[in-house]
PDB file of C-alpha atoms in Angstrom:
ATOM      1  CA  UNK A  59      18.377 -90.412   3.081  1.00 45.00           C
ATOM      2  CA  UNK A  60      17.850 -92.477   6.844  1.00 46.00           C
ATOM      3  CA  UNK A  61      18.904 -95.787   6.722  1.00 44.00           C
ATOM      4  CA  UNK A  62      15.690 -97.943   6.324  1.00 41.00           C
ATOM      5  CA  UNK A  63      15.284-100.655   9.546  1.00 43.00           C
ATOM      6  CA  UNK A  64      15.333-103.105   6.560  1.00 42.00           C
ATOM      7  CA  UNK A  65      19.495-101.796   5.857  1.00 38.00           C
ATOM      8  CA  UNK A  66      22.042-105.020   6.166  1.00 36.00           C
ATOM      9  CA  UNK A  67      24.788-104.297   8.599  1.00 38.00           C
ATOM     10  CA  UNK A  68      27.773-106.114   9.202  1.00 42.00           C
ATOM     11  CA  UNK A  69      27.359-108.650  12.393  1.00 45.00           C
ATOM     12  CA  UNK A  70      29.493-107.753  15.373  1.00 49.00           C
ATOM     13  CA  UNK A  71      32.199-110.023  15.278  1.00 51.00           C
ATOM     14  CA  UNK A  72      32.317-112.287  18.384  1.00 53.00           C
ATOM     15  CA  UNK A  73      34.550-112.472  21.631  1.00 57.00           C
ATOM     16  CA  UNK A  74      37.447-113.928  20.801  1.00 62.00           C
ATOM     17  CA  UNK A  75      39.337-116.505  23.439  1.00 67.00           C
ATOM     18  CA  UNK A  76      43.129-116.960  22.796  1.00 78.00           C
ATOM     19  CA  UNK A  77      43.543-120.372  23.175  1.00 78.00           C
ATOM     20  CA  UNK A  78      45.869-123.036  21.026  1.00 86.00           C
ATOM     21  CA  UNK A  79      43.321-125.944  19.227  1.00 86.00           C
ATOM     22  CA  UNK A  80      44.637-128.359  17.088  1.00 89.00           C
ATOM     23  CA  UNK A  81      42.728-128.339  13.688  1.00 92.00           C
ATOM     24  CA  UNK A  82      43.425-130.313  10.775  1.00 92.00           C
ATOM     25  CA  UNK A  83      41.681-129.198   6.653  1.00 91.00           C
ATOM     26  CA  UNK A  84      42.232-129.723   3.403  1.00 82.00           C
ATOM     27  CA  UNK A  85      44.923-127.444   1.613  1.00 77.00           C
ATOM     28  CA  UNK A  86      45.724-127.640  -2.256  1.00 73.00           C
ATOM     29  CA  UNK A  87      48.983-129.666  -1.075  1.00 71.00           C
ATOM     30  CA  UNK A  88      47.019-132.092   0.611  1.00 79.00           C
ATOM     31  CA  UNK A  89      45.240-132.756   4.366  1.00 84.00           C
ATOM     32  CA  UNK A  90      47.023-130.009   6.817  1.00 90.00           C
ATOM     33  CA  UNK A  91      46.884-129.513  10.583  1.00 90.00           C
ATOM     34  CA  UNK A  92      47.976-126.775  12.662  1.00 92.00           C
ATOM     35  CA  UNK A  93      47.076-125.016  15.228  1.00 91.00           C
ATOM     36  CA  UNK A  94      44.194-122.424  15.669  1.00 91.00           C
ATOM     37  CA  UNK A  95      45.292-119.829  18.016  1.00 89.00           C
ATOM     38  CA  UNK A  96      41.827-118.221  19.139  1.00 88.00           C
ATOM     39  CA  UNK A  97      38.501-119.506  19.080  1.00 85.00           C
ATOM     40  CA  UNK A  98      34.571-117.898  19.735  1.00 84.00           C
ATOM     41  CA  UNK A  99      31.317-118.980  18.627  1.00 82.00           C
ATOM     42  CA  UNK A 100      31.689-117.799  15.104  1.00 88.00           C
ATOM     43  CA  UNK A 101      34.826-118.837  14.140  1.00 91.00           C
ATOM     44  CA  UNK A 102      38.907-119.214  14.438  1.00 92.00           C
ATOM     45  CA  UNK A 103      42.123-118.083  13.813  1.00 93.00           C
ATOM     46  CA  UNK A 104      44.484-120.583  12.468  1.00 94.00           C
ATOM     47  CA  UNK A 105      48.107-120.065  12.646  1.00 92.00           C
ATOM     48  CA  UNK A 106      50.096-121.102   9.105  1.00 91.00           C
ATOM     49  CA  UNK A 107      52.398-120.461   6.999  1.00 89.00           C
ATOM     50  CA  UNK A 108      50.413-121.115   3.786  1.00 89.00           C
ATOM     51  CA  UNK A 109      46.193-119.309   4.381  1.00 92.00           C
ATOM     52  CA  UNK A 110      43.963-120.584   1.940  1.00 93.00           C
ATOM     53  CA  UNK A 111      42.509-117.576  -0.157  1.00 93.00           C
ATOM     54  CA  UNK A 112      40.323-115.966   0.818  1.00 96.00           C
ATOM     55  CA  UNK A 113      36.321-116.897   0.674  1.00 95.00           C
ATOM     56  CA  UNK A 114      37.631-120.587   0.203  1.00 94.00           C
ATOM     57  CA  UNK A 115      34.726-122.798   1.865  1.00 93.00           C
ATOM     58  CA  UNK A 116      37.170-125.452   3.926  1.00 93.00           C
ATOM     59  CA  UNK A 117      36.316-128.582   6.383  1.00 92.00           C
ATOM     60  CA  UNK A 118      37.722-128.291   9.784  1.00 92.00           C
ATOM     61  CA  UNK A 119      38.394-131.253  12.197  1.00 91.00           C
ATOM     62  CA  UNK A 120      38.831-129.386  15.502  1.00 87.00           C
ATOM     63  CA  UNK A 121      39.832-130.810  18.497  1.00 82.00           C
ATOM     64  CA  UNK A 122      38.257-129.497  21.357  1.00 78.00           C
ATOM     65  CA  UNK A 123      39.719-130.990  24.677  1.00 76.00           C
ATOM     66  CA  UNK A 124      37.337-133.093  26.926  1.00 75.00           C
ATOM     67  CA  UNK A 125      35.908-134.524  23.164  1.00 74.00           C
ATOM     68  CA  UNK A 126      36.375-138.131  22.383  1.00 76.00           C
ATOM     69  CA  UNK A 127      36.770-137.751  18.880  1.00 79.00           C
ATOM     70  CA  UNK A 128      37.092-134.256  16.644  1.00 83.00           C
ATOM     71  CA  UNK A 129      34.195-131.792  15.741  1.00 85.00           C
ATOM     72  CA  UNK A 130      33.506-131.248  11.778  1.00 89.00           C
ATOM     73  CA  UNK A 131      32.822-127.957  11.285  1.00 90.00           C
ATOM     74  CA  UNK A 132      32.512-125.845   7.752  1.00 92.00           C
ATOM     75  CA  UNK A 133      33.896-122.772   7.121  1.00 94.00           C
ATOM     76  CA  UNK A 134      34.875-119.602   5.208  1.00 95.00           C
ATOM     77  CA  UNK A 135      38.108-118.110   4.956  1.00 96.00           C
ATOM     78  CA  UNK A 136      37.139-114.222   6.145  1.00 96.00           C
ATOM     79  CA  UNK A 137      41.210-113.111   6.365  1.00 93.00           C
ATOM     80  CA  UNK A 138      44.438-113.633   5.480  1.00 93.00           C
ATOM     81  CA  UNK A 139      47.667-112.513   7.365  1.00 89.00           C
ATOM     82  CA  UNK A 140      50.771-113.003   4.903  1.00 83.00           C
ATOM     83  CA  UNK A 141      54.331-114.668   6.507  1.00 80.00           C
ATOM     84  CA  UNK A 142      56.427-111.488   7.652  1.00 76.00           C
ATOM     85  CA  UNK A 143      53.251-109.374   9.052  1.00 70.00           C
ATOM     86  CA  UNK A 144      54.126-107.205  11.631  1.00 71.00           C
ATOM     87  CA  UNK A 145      53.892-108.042  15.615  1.00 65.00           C
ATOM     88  CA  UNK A 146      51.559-108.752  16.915  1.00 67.00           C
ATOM     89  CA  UNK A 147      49.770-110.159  14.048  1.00 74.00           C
ATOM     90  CA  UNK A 148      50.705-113.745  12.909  1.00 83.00           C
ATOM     91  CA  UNK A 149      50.580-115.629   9.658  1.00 90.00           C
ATOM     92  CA  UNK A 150      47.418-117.215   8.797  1.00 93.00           C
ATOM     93  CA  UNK A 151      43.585-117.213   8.438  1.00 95.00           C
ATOM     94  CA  UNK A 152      40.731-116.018   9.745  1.00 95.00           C
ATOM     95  CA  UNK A 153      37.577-118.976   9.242  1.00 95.00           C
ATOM     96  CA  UNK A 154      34.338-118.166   9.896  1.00 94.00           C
ATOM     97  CA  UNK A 155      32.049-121.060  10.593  1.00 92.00           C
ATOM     98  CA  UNK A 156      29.430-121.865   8.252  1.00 93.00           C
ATOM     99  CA  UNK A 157      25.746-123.821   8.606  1.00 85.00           C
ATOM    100  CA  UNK A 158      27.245-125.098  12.231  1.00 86.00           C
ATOM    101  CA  UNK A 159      23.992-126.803  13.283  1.00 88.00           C
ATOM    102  CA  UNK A 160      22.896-126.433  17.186  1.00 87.00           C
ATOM    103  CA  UNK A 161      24.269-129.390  18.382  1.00 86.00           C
ATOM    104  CA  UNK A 162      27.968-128.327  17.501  1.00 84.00           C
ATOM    105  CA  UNK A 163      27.387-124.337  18.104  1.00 84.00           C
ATOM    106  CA  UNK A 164      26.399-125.291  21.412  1.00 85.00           C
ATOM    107  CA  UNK A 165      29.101-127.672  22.562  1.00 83.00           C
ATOM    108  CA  UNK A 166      31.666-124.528  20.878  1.00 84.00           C
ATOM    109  CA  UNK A 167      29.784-122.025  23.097  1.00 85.00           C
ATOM    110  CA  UNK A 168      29.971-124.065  26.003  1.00 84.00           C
ATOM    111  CA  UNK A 169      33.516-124.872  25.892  1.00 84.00           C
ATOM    112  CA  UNK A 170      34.377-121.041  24.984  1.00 81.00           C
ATOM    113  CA  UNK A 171      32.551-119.939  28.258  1.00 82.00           C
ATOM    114  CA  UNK A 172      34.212-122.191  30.217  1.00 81.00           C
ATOM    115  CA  UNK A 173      37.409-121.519  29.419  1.00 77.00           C
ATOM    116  CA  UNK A 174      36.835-118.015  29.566  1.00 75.00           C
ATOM    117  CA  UNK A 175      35.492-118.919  33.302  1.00 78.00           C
ATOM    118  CA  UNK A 176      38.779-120.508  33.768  1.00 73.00           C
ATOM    119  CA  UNK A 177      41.437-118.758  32.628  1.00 65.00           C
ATOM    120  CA  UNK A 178      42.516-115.781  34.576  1.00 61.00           C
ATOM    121  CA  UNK A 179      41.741-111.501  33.231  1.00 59.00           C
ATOM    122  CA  UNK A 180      44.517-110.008  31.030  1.00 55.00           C
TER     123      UNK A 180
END
């Protein structure tokens, strides 16, 4: 049977940019910040020691420099990475930004280009 044009496929998942944000959320143990290790559009990858499980729905304070105060963003933990995976994954979570209204997806965007403007090709 031919896939129908009506057939749900996964979304392509966005350029990444390896780049180190600091981004505070609220863990089980209490309000965390670390540091989220690459960044696009879509979402982030935050680098700790302890991932929330995933699908948890999370509020992130990122801190994306040039800002005068931190972006609030929601999000979805997508994937976990457990401490001891190997090289050259590290420990933590995969979020995937949720009901980011235009504002906020635009000022992400714009900051993601521009760094990827600025920093030199692998």
């Amino acid at each position: 049977m031919a896939d129908s044009p009506n057939t749900s496929t996964p979304h392509p998942r966005a350029p990444r940019l390896e780049y180190e944000l600091p981004v505070a959320y609220r863990s089980v143990a209490g309000f965390v910040t670390d540091w989220a290790v690459n960044l696009s559009k879509g979402g982030l990858y935050i680098n700790t020691d302890k991932p929330l499980s995933v699908d948890t729905v999370v509020r992130l304070l990122v801190t994306l420099p040039g800002a005068h105060f931190p972006v609030e963003l929601k999000g979805r933990v997508t994937r976990t990475n457990a401490v001891g995976v190997p090289a050259p994954q590290s420990p933590g979570m995969a979020v995937e930004f949720l009901d980011v209204d235009e504002d906020k997806r635009s000022r992400i965007e714009e900051f993601v280009e521009r760094l990827r403007s600025e920093l030199p090709p692998e």
